[in-house]
Each structure stands twice: as structure tokens, then as C-alpha cells.
């Protein structure tokens, strides 16, 4: 099992609802802990990660800040509608990023959509998202 | 590409104080002053980008010009989730509109009690000098008490209408910068 959401491994962010050039969404999948994506105001905010092929997701780890309600959705190919995988309300954190692990229940996915439905402040940051799982044989 | 920061600006105050006139003047760069009064029902929605001086960045203001008539209040408050900033308007010739301000401020703040957001108190219709009842002192005191910034304007004379908007845009931009510094500090 390895991290499927890495730009080095070919994963791409194909949509993000905020983009400050200094803190682009690609920062979430660059494998580094010290770079991040910022949301630029208003809710909801979302981004979509596209994997190189169909994958089976075991767990998703996200490191973020100021996020309150979080929703994850997957679609198994580009023509399919997204289905909800998990919905969570995160606890606020004062002095360190929030860290959350979500079970993927081995769902098959080509695209992963992460929706930040609300936050503890006007602006949120997502430092890193790791998707552990395996490539599916098609 | 420069950053675009988005802000939801809630504009409130009693009916007839000039909220719509102020919003329409600001979004049209001073070219549109509504000469006839139309009662706003629900909320009018407008967008206006504001470039932050000395940067390439923009604050896009999504304005919710809300109905002032009480019968629309329940309905209009539904549009107010996640406010980023507020503008509270009163008419300097109307004591009632001035005393309603605190009620409006409370209503908007109740949407997001844990998160502070910038706001402006705007005294409109200062061109009506003869009929003015609410002076600058009372206005400033209320602003101080409620944590807002005080502005005087005349939508009719197109005087000082943009200033509160530019102020809020730049305050919000500052907030964004502060948060980014905080995000950085965690992983430095």
C-alpha cells in the first residue's frame, strides 16, 4: 500500500475553488508537510484529486486547520456522479494543525472530492492529504 | 495570477435609509443612483471586485443588500450564513433608524458568534443638513461601543459612498494575511 495522492505518483488536482498563487492546491499533494493550500474566503470550498488509474482506497489522512464540516466523495470514473464516502465534523484546534483519518472501506475511486462545508474561521488551510490504497486491476 | 479573496458583505439597516442606493452607487462606480424609491424584498445580490492598493490581489465583495422592512427579516436572515463583513446603515434624519442599528448588528453577529468580522456603521443622507437629528458624536459613540468603524456619506451627492467598502475590503485582506502567517507558523 502506498500514498496514491502524490503528484510524483501522477495524481492531479483537477479542480479547486480557491487559488492564491503563493499557496496553490498542488501543495496538498507534493509530499511535504510544510506547504499548504489556503481557502480564500466563503464556504463551501472544495477540491478534486484525480488518480492515475482506478484505485481502491483504504484510508485517507488529512492535515488541515480551521476546518469544521468536511465531506469526502468518490467517483469511479469521469462519467459517474460522486457518491458520499464520509462526513465528519472536526474538532477545533488552537496551536497545531488538525489531523483526521477517514476509512476508505476499500471503495473504488478514480476521483476524490473533498468539500469543506464550513470552518472555524473565514479561511482554512489544508497542508496535506494522503490516500493509502492500491491500484485496481481493470 | 494574483489572488482573489472572496467576502460576503451583509448590508443592513431600517427600510428607507438608503442601503440599496449606497450598494448600487458603489457597484456601478457612481453611475447609478436610484432616483425612485423601490422597497427591497428579501435581498438584492451584487458582486464588486476591489483591488487592494500596492498589491495585485483583489477582494471580491459579494453584497447582500437586505430588506429593511421587518416582515422580511426571517426570510432575509436565511441568506446571512458565513458572513465576512457587515455594513449597517442609518439615516441621519431619523432617530428610529439610528436606534435600530444595535438590533441589526446583533442579528448579523448571531450568525457567526465565534468568529469576529469587520464592520462599518454608515450615517447616510448627510446632505440634509437642516433636517439632521443624529449628530456625528452619537454615531461615533455607537460605532465605538459596537466595535464598528464610523463613516458619513451622502448617496445622493455621491459623497464618501465607496470609503466604507474599501475600508472593509482592506480589513478583510489583512485578516487573510494574518491567517496565512498563522498557517505558516505551524509548520515553520
mmCIF file with all atom_site columns, C-alpha atoms in Angstrom, chain B:
data_model
loop_
_atom_site.group_PDB
_atom_site.id
_atom_site.type_symbol
_atom_site.label_atom_id
_atom_site.label_alt_id
_atom_site.label_comp_id
_atom_site.label_asym_id
_atom_site.label_entity_id
_atom_site.label_seq_id
_atom_site.pdbx_PDB_ins_code
_atom_site.Cartn_x
_atom_site.Cartn_y
_atom_site.Cartn_z
_atom_site.occupancy
_atom_site.B_iso_or_equiv
_atom_site.pdbx_formal_charge
_atom_site.auth_seq_id
_atom_site.auth_comp_id
_atom_site.auth_asym_id
_atom_site.auth_atom_id
_atom_site.pdbx_PDB_model_num
ATOM 1   C CA . UNK B 1 1   ? -2.018  35.054 -11.261 1.00 0.00 ? 1   UNK B CA 1
ATOM 2   C CA . UNK B 1 2   ? -2.878  37.283 -8.309  1.00 0.00 ? 2   UNK B CA 1
ATOM 3   C CA . UNK B 1 3   ? -5.074  36.006 -5.504  1.00 0.00 ? 3   UNK B CA 1
ATOM 4   C CA . UNK B 1 4   ? -8.806  36.623 -5.398  1.00 0.00 ? 4   UNK B CA 1
ATOM 5   C CA . UNK B 1 5   ? -10.144 36.758 -1.867  1.00 0.00 ? 5   UNK B CA 1
ATOM 6   C CA . UNK B 1 6   ? -13.903 36.410 -1.522  1.00 0.00 ? 6   UNK B CA 1
ATOM 7   C CA . UNK B 1 7   ? -16.024 38.173 1.060   1.00 0.00 ? 7   UNK B CA 1
ATOM 8   C CA . UNK B 1 8   ? -19.690 38.093 1.880   1.00 0.00 ? 8   UNK B CA 1
ATOM 9   C CA . UNK B 1 9   ? -20.839 41.559 2.843   1.00 0.00 ? 9   UNK B CA 1
ATOM 10  C CA . UNK B 1 10  ? -24.171 41.851 4.646   1.00 0.00 ? 10  UNK B CA 1
ATOM 11  C CA . UNK B 1 11  ? -25.784 45.291 4.283   1.00 0.00 ? 11  UNK B CA 1
ATOM 12  C CA . UNK B 1 12  ? -28.488 46.042 6.857   1.00 0.00 ? 12  UNK B CA 1
ATOM 13  C CA . UNK B 1 13  ? -30.463 48.870 8.398   1.00 0.00 ? 13  UNK B CA 1
ATOM 14  C CA . UNK B 1 14  ? -34.057 50.087 8.588   1.00 0.00 ? 14  UNK B CA 1
ATOM 15  C CA . UNK B 1 15  ? -36.179 50.468 5.463   1.00 0.00 ? 15  UNK B CA 1
ATOM 16  C CA . UNK B 1 16  ? -35.603 53.662 3.514   1.00 0.00 ? 16  UNK B CA 1
ATOM 17  C CA . UNK B 1 17  ? -32.199 54.618 4.953   1.00 0.00 ? 17  UNK B CA 1
ATOM 18  C CA . UNK B 1 18  ? -30.507 54.204 1.580   1.00 0.00 ? 18  UNK B CA 1
ATOM 19  C CA . UNK B 1 19  ? -28.897 50.759 1.642   1.00 0.00 ? 19  UNK B CA 1
ATOM 20  C CA . UNK B 1 20  ? -29.832 49.994 -1.947  1.00 0.00 ? 20  UNK B CA 1
ATOM 21  C CA . UNK B 1 21  ? -28.766 53.436 -3.146  1.00 0.00 ? 21  UNK B CA 1
ATOM 22  C CA . UNK B 1 22  ? -25.362 53.005 -1.488  1.00 0.00 ? 22  UNK B CA 1
ATOM 23  C CA . UNK B 1 23  ? -24.863 49.491 -2.867  1.00 0.00 ? 23  UNK B CA 1
ATOM 24  C CA . UNK B 1 24  ? -25.953 50.436 -6.374  1.00 0.00 ? 24  UNK B CA 1
ATOM 25  C CA . UNK B 1 25  ? -23.752 53.510 -6.433  1.00 0.00 ? 25  UNK B CA 1
ATOM 26  C CA . UNK B 1 26  ? -20.772 51.526 -5.267  1.00 0.00 ? 26  UNK B CA 1
ATOM 27  C CA . UNK B 1 27  ? -21.209 48.637 -7.708  1.00 0.00 ? 27  UNK B CA 1
ATOM 28  C CA . UNK B 1 28  ? -21.853 50.968 -10.649 1.00 0.00 ? 28  UNK B CA 1
ATOM 29  C CA . UNK B 1 29  ? -18.808 53.163 -9.826  1.00 0.00 ? 29  UNK B CA 1
ATOM 30  C CA . UNK B 1 30  ? -21.071 56.102 -9.136  1.00 0.00 ? 30  UNK B CA 1
ATOM 31  C CA . UNK B 1 31  ? -23.048 55.961 -12.348 1.00 0.00 ? 31  UNK B CA 1
ATOM 32  C CA . UNK B 1 32  ? -26.315 54.728 -10.930 1.00 0.00 ? 32  UNK B CA 1
ATOM 33  C CA . UNK B 1 33  ? -28.273 56.499 -8.203  1.00 0.00 ? 33  UNK B CA 1
ATOM 34  C CA . UNK B 1 34  ? -31.833 55.119 -7.981  1.00 0.00 ? 34  UNK B CA 1
ATOM 35  C CA . UNK B 1 35  ? -33.996 58.242 -8.229  1.00 0.00 ? 35  UNK B CA 1
ATOM 36  C CA . UNK B 1 36  ? -37.212 56.479 -7.303  1.00 0.00 ? 36  UNK B CA 1
ATOM 37  C CA . UNK B 1 37  ? -37.609 54.504 -4.132  1.00 0.00 ? 37  UNK B CA 1
ATOM 38  C CA . UNK B 1 38  ? -38.193 50.799 -4.526  1.00 0.00 ? 38  UNK B CA 1
ATOM 39  C CA . UNK B 1 39  ? -38.754 48.646 -1.490  1.00 0.00 ? 39  UNK B CA 1
ATOM 40  C CA . UNK B 1 40  ? -36.255 45.805 -1.370  1.00 0.00 ? 40  UNK B CA 1
ATOM 41  C CA . UNK B 1 41  ? -37.914 42.474 -0.756  1.00 0.00 ? 41  UNK B CA 1
ATOM 42  C CA . UNK B 1 42  ? -35.712 39.687 0.523   1.00 0.00 ? 42  UNK B CA 1
ATOM 43  C CA . UNK B 1 43  ? -32.205 40.593 -0.559  1.00 0.00 ? 43  UNK B CA 1
ATOM 44  C CA . UNK B 1 44  ? -30.573 42.039 -3.642  1.00 0.00 ? 44  UNK B CA 1
ATOM 45  C CA . UNK B 1 45  ? -27.322 40.401 -4.579  1.00 0.00 ? 45  UNK B CA 1
ATOM 46  C CA . UNK B 1 46  ? -24.389 42.200 -6.180  1.00 0.00 ? 46  UNK B CA 1
ATOM 47  C CA . UNK B 1 47  ? -20.720 41.499 -6.803  1.00 0.00 ? 47  UNK B CA 1
ATOM 48  C CA . UNK B 1 48  ? -17.922 44.023 -6.981  1.00 0.00 ? 48  UNK B CA 1
ATOM 49  C CA . UNK B 1 49  ? -14.186 43.376 -7.141  1.00 0.00 ? 49  UNK B CA 1
ATOM 50  C CA . UNK B 1 50  ? -11.937 45.716 -5.167  1.00 0.00 ? 50  UNK B CA 1
ATOM 51  C CA . UNK B 1 51  ? -8.239  45.822 -5.960  1.00 0.00 ? 51  UNK B CA 1
ATOM 52  C CA . UNK B 1 52  ? -6.134  46.147 -2.834  1.00 0.00 ? 52  UNK B CA 1
ATOM 53  C CA . UNK B 1 53  ? -3.682  49.056 -3.193  1.00 0.00 ? 53  UNK B CA 1
ATOM 54  C CA . UNK B 1 54  ? 0.010   48.162 -3.523  1.00 0.00 ? 54  UNK B CA 1
ATOM 55  C CA . UNK B 1 55  ? -0.803  44.537 -4.294  1.00 0.00 ? 55  UNK B CA 1
ATOM 56  C CA . UNK B 1 56  ? -2.017  42.586 -7.303  1.00 0.00 ? 56  UNK B CA 1
ATOM 57  C CA . UNK B 1 57  ? -4.690  40.947 -5.196  1.00 0.00 ? 57  UNK B CA 1
ATOM 58  C CA . UNK B 1 58  ? -8.414  41.523 -5.320  1.00 0.00 ? 58  UNK B CA 1
ATOM 59  C CA . UNK B 1 59  ? -11.159 41.223 -2.748  1.00 0.00 ? 59  UNK B CA 1
ATOM 60  C CA . UNK B 1 60  ? -14.359 40.183 -4.461  1.00 0.00 ? 60  UNK B CA 1
ATOM 61  C CA . UNK B 1 61  ? -17.275 41.522 -2.471  1.00 0.00 ? 61  UNK B CA 1
ATOM 62  C CA . UNK B 1 62  ? -20.500 39.531 -2.624  1.00 0.00 ? 62  UNK B CA 1
ATOM 63  C CA . UNK B 1 63  ? -23.015 42.003 -1.304  1.00 0.00 ? 63  UNK B CA 1
ATOM 64  C CA . UNK B 1 64  ? -26.353 41.082 0.208   1.00 0.00 ? 64  UNK B CA 1
ATOM 65  C CA . UNK B 1 65  ? -28.412 44.259 0.204   1.00 0.00 ? 65  UNK B CA 1
ATOM 66  C CA . UNK B 1 66  ? -31.025 43.094 2.707   1.00 0.00 ? 66  UNK B CA 1
ATOM 67  C CA . UNK B 1 67  ? -34.615 44.260 3.050   1.00 0.00 ? 67  UNK B CA 1
ATOM 68  C CA . UNK B 1 68  ? -35.076 46.673 5.937   1.00 0.00 ? 68  UNK B CA 1
ATOM 69  C CA . UNK B 1 69  ? -38.779 46.051 6.451   1.00 0.00 ? 69  UNK B CA 1
ATOM 70  C CA . UNK B 1 70  ? -39.375 43.820 9.452   1.00 0.00 ? 70  UNK B CA 1
ATOM 71  C CA . UNK B 1 71  ? -41.741 41.444 7.671   1.00 0.00 ? 71  UNK B CA 1
ATOM 72  C CA . UNK B 1 72  ? -38.834 40.220 5.514   1.00 0.00 ? 72  UNK B CA 1
ATOM 73  C CA . UNK B 1 73  ? -36.438 39.709 8.394   1.00 0.00 ? 73  UNK B CA 1
ATOM 74  C CA . UNK B 1 74  ? -36.938 35.969 8.922   1.00 0.00 ? 74  UNK B CA 1
ATOM 75  C CA . UNK B 1 75  ? -36.564 35.346 5.237   1.00 0.00 ? 75  UNK B CA 1
ATOM 76  C CA . UNK B 1 76  ? -33.581 37.591 4.713   1.00 0.00 ? 76  UNK B CA 1
ATOM 77  C CA . UNK B 1 77  ? -31.624 36.175 7.639   1.00 0.00 ? 77  UNK B CA 1
ATOM 78  C CA . UNK B 1 78  ? -31.508 32.849 5.808   1.00 0.00 ? 78  UNK B CA 1
ATOM 79  C CA . UNK B 1 79  ? -29.065 34.433 3.353   1.00 0.00 ? 79  UNK B CA 1
ATOM 80  C CA . UNK B 1 80  ? -26.669 35.500 6.065   1.00 0.00 ? 80  UNK B CA 1
ATOM 81  C CA . UNK B 1 81  ? -24.772 32.323 6.892   1.00 0.00 ? 81  UNK B CA 1
ATOM 82  C CA . UNK B 1 82  ? -20.985 32.693 6.966   1.00 0.00 ? 82  UNK B CA 1
ATOM 83  C CA . UNK B 1 83  ? -20.827 36.494 6.856   1.00 0.00 ? 83  UNK B CA 1
ATOM 84  C CA . UNK B 1 84  ? -17.388 38.021 6.219   1.00 0.00 ? 84  UNK B CA 1
ATOM 85  C CA . UNK B 1 85  ? -18.250 41.633 6.950   1.00 0.00 ? 85  UNK B CA 1
ATOM 86  C CA . UNK B 1 86  ? -21.202 43.902 7.556   1.00 0.00 ? 86  UNK B CA 1
ATOM 87  C CA . UNK B 1 87  ? -22.373 47.407 6.755   1.00 0.00 ? 87  UNK B CA 1
ATOM 88  C CA . UNK B 1 88  ? -25.029 48.923 8.995   1.00 0.00 ? 88  UNK B CA 1
ATOM 89  C CA . UNK B 1 89  ? -26.722 51.994 7.520   1.00 0.00 ? 89  UNK B CA 1
ATOM 90  C CA . UNK B 1 90  ? -28.885 54.625 9.193   1.00 0.00 ? 90  UNK B CA 1
ATOM 91  C CA . UNK B 1 91  ? -30.490 57.856 8.102   1.00 0.00 ? 91  UNK B CA 1
ATOM 92  C CA . UNK B 1 92  ? -29.202 60.942 9.983   1.00 0.00 ? 92  UNK B CA 1
ATOM 93  C CA . UNK B 1 93  ? -32.693 62.470 9.814   1.00 0.00 ? 93  UNK B CA 1
ATOM 94  C CA . UNK B 1 94  ? -34.310 59.507 11.528  1.00 0.00 ? 94  UNK B CA 1
ATOM 95  C CA . UNK B 1 95  ? -33.765 58.779 15.200  1.00 0.00 ? 95  UNK B CA 1
ATOM 96  C CA . UNK B 1 96  ? -35.627 55.451 14.835  1.00 0.00 ? 96  UNK B CA 1
ATOM 97  C CA . UNK B 1 97  ? -33.292 54.195 12.130  1.00 0.00 ? 97  UNK B CA 1
ATOM 98  C CA . UNK B 1 98  ? -30.339 55.076 14.366  1.00 0.00 ? 98  UNK B CA 1
ATOM 99  C CA . UNK B 1 99  ? -31.701 53.281 17.399  1.00 0.00 ? 99  UNK B CA 1
ATOM 100 C CA . UNK B 1 100 ? -32.398 50.176 15.284  1.00 0.00 ? 100 UNK B CA 1
ATOM 101 C CA . UNK B 1 101 ? -28.710 49.779 14.438  1.00 0.00 ? 101 UNK B CA 1
ATOM 102 C CA . UNK B 1 102 ? -27.843 47.751 17.519  1.00 0.00 ? 102 UNK B CA 1
ATOM 103 C CA . UNK B 1 103 ? -30.627 45.309 16.752  1.00 0.00 ? 103 UNK B CA 1
ATOM 104 C CA . UNK B 1 104 ? -29.297 44.843 13.210  1.00 0.00 ? 104 UNK B CA 1
ATOM 105 C CA . UNK B 1 105 ? -25.730 44.402 14.398  1.00 0.00 ? 105 UNK B CA 1
ATOM 106 C CA . UNK B 1 106 ? -26.818 41.749 16.877  1.00 0.00 ? 106 UNK B CA 1
ATOM 107 C CA . UNK B 1 107 ? -28.772 39.875 14.240  1.00 0.00 ? 107 UNK B CA 1
ATOM 108 C CA . UNK B 1 108 ? -25.827 39.691 11.855  1.00 0.00 ? 108 UNK B CA 1
ATOM 109 C CA . UNK B 1 109 ? -23.346 38.786 14.591  1.00 0.00 ? 109 UNK B CA 1
ATOM 110 C CA . UNK B 1 110 ? -25.611 35.985 15.843  1.00 0.00 ? 110 UNK B CA 1
ATOM 111 C CA . UNK B 1 111 ? -24.869 34.204 12.561  1.00 0.00 ? 111 UNK B CA 1
ATOM 112 C CA . UNK B 1 112 ? -21.259 33.658 13.481  1.00 0.00 ? 112 UNK B CA 1
ATOM 113 C CA . UNK B 1 113 ? -20.818 34.410 17.185  1.00 0.00 ? 113 UNK B CA 1
ATOM 114 C CA . UNK B 1 114 ? -17.363 32.800 17.488  1.00 0.00 ? 114 UNK B CA 1
ATOM 115 C CA . UNK B 1 115 ? -15.719 34.453 14.522  1.00 0.00 ? 115 UNK B CA 1
ATOM 116 C CA . UNK B 1 116 ? -15.000 38.171 14.587  1.00 0.00 ? 116 UNK B CA 1
ATOM 117 C CA . UNK B 1 117 ? -15.527 40.023 11.342  1.00 0.00 ? 117 UNK B CA 1
ATOM 118 C CA . UNK B 1 118 ? -15.078 43.663 10.334  1.00 0.00 ? 118 UNK B CA 1
ATOM 119 C CA . UNK B 1 119 ? -17.982 46.051 10.052  1.00 0.00 ? 119 UNK B CA 1
ATOM 120 C CA . UNK B 1 120 ? -18.835 49.658 9.241   1.00 0.00 ? 120 UNK B CA 1
ATOM 121 C CA . UNK B 1 121 ? -21.512 51.934 10.617  1.00 0.00 ? 121 UNK B CA 1
ATOM 122 C CA . UNK B 1 122 ? -22.642 54.303 7.868   1.00 0.00 ? 122 UNK B CA 1
ATOM 123 C CA . UNK B 1 123 ? -24.542 57.536 8.512   1.00 0.00 ? 123 UNK B CA 1
ATOM 124 C CA . UNK B 1 124 ? -26.314 58.335 5.244   1.00 0.00 ? 124 UNK B CA 1
ATOM 125 C CA . UNK B 1 125 ? -28.142 61.428 3.913   1.00 0.00 ? 125 UNK B CA 1
ATOM 126 C CA . UNK B 1 126 ? -25.722 63.989 5.372   1.00 0.00 ? 126 UNK B CA 1
ATOM 127 C CA . UNK B 1 127 ? -26.750 66.326 2.543   1.00 0.00 ? 127 UNK B CA 1
ATOM 128 C CA . UNK B 1 128 ? -29.967 67.003 4.510   1.00 0.00 ? 128 UNK B CA 1
ATOM 129 C CA . UNK B 1 129 ? -28.192 69.314 6.938   1.00 0.00 ? 129 UNK B CA 1
ATOM 130 C CA . UNK B 1 130 ? -31.334 71.158 8.027   1.00 0.00 ? 130 UNK B CA 1
ATOM 131 C CA . UNK B 1 131 ? -33.195 68.028 8.968   1.00 0.00 ? 131 UNK B CA 1
ATOM 132 C CA . UNK B 1 132 ? -30.294 66.216 10.573  1.00 0.00 ? 132 UNK B CA 1
ATOM 133 C CA . UNK B 1 133 ? -31.153 64.832 14.037  1.00 0.00 ? 133 UNK B CA 1
ATOM 134 C CA . UNK B 1 134 ? -28.396 62.315 14.679  1.00 0.00 ? 134 UNK B CA 1
ATOM 135 C CA . UNK B 1 135 ? -25.054 64.036 15.005  1.00 0.00 ? 135 UNK B CA 1
ATOM 136 C CA . UNK B 1 136 ? -21.555 62.670 14.395  1.00 0.00 ? 136 UNK B CA 1
ATOM 137 C CA . UNK B 1 137 ? -20.880 62.334 18.121  1.00 0.00 ? 137 UNK B CA 1
ATOM 138 C CA . UNK B 1 138 ? -23.737 59.885 18.718  1.00 0.00 ? 138 UNK B CA 1
ATOM 139 C CA . UNK B 1 139 ? -22.734 57.956 15.618  1.00 0.00 ? 139 UNK B CA 1
ATOM 140 C CA . UNK B 1 140 ? -19.103 57.675 16.652  1.00 0.00 ? 140 UNK B CA 1
ATOM 141 C CA . UNK B 1 141 ? -20.092 56.580 20.146  1.00 0.00 ? 141 UNK B CA 1
ATOM 142 C CA . UNK B 1 142 ? -22.301 53.803 18.837  1.00 0.00 ? 142 UNK B CA 1
ATOM 143 C CA . UNK B 1 143 ? -19.573 52.676 16.448  1.00 0.00 ? 143 UNK B CA 1
ATOM 144 C CA . UNK B 1 144 ? -17.075 52.576 19.298  1.00 0.00 ? 144 UNK B CA 1
ATOM 145 C CA . UNK B 1 145 ? -19.454 50.658 21.536  1.00 0.00 ? 145 UNK B CA 1
ATOM 146 C CA . UNK B 1 146 ? -20.270 48.065 18.888  1.00 0.00 ? 146 UNK B CA 1
ATOM 147 C CA . UNK B 1 147 ? -16.764 47.693 17.507  1.00 0.00 ? 147 UNK B CA 1
ATOM 148 C CA . UNK B 1 148 ? -17.502 49.100 14.075  1.00 0.00 ? 148 UNK B CA 1
ATOM 149 C CA . UNK B 1 149 ? -15.851 51.896 12.102  1.00 0.00 ? 149 UNK B CA 1
ATOM 150 C CA . UNK B 1 150 ? -17.838 55.069 11.600  1.00 0.00 ? 150 UNK B CA 1
ATOM 151 C CA . UNK B 1 151 ? -18.454 56.701 8.201   1.00 0.00 ? 151 UNK B CA 1
ATOM 152 C CA . UNK B 1 152 ? -20.653 59.524 6.993   1.00 0.00 ? 152 UNK B CA 1
ATOM 153 C CA . UNK B 1 153 ? -21.886 59.687 3.440   1.00 0.00 ? 153 UNK B CA 1
ATOM 154 C CA . UNK B 1 154 ? -24.456 61.066 1.083   1.00 0.00 ? 154 UNK B CA 1
ATOM 155 C CA . UNK B 1 155 ? -25.557 58.668 -1.616  1.00 0.00 ? 155 UNK B CA 1
ATOM 156 C CA . UNK B 1 156 ? -27.482 61.459 -3.317  1.00 0.00 ? 156 UNK B CA 1
ATOM 157 C CA . UNK B 1 157 ? -24.409 63.699 -3.580  1.00 0.00 ? 157 UNK B CA 1
ATOM 158 C CA . UNK B 1 158 ? -22.186 60.663 -4.278  1.00 0.00 ? 158 UNK B CA 1
ATOM 159 C CA . UNK B 1 159 ? -20.063 61.691 -1.398  1.00 0.00 ? 159 UNK B CA 1
ATOM 160 C CA . UNK B 1 160 ? -17.890 59.203 0.507   1.00 0.00 ? 160 UNK B CA 1
ATOM 161 C CA . UNK B 1 161 ? -20.012 56.196 -0.518  1.00 0.00 ? 161 UNK B CA 1
ATOM 162 C CA . UNK B 1 162 ? -17.091 53.976 -1.543  1.00 0.00 ? 162 UNK B CA 1
ATOM 163 C CA . UNK B 1 163 ? -14.955 54.581 1.540   1.00 0.00 ? 163 UNK B CA 1
ATOM 164 C CA . UNK B 1 164 ? -16.581 52.077 3.929   1.00 0.00 ? 164 UNK B CA 1
ATOM 165 C CA . UNK B 1 165 ? -16.424 49.368 1.262   1.00 0.00 ? 165 UNK B CA 1
ATOM 166 C CA . UNK B 1 166 ? -12.734 49.993 0.576   1.00 0.00 ? 166 UNK B CA 1
ATOM 167 C CA . UNK B 1 167 ? -12.042 50.023 4.288   1.00 0.00 ? 167 UNK B CA 1
ATOM 168 C CA . UNK B 1 168 ? -13.780 46.657 4.802   1.00 0.00 ? 168 UNK B CA 1
ATOM 169 C CA . UNK B 1 169 ? -12.069 45.111 1.790   1.00 0.00 ? 169 UNK B CA 1
ATOM 170 C CA . UNK B 1 170 ? -8.678  46.099 3.131   1.00 0.00 ? 170 UNK B CA 1
ATOM 171 C CA . UNK B 1 171 ? -9.505  44.916 6.681   1.00 0.00 ? 171 UNK B CA 1
ATOM 172 C CA . UNK B 1 172 ? -10.603 41.569 5.309   1.00 0.00 ? 172 UNK B CA 1
ATOM 173 C CA . UNK B 1 173 ? -7.470  41.320 3.220   1.00 0.00 ? 173 UNK B CA 1
ATOM 174 C CA . UNK B 1 174 ? -5.418  41.964 6.351   1.00 0.00 ? 174 UNK B CA 1
ATOM 175 C CA . UNK B 1 175 ? -7.283  39.183 8.133   1.00 0.00 ? 175 UNK B CA 1
ATOM 176 C CA . UNK B 1 176 ? -6.397  36.835 5.305   1.00 0.00 ? 176 UNK B CA 1
ATOM 177 C CA . UNK B 1 177 ? -2.735  37.771 5.520   1.00 0.00 ? 177 UNK B CA 1
ATOM 178 C CA . UNK B 1 178 ? -2.720  37.253 9.288   1.00 0.00 ? 178 UNK B CA 1
ATOM 179 C CA . UNK B 1 179 ? -4.252  33.798 8.903   1.00 0.00 ? 179 UNK B CA 1
ATOM 180 C CA . UNK B 1 180 ? -1.737  32.819 6.256   1.00 0.00 ? 180 UNK B CA 1
ATOM 181 C CA . UNK B 1 181 ? 1.074   33.832 8.611   1.00 0.00 ? 181 UNK B CA 1
ATOM 182 C CA . UNK B 1 182 ? -0.508  31.654 11.287  1.00 0.00 ? 182 UNK B CA 1
ATOM 183 C CA . UNK B 1 183 ? -0.796  28.707 8.887   1.00 0.00 ? 183 UNK B CA 1
ATOM 184 C CA . UNK B 1 184 ? 2.892   29.139 8.093   1.00 0.00 ? 184 UNK B CA 1
ATOM 185 C CA . UNK B 1 185 ? 3.909   29.385 11.737  1.00 0.00 ? 185 UNK B CA 1
ATOM 186 C CA . UNK B 1 186 ? 2.586   25.893 12.499  1.00 0.00 ? 186 UNK B CA 1
ATOM 187 C CA . UNK B 1 187 ? 4.979   24.240 10.122  1.00 0.00 ? 187 UNK B CA 1
ATOM 188 C CA . UNK B 1 188 ? 7.947   26.584 10.253  1.00 0.00 ? 188 UNK B CA 1
#
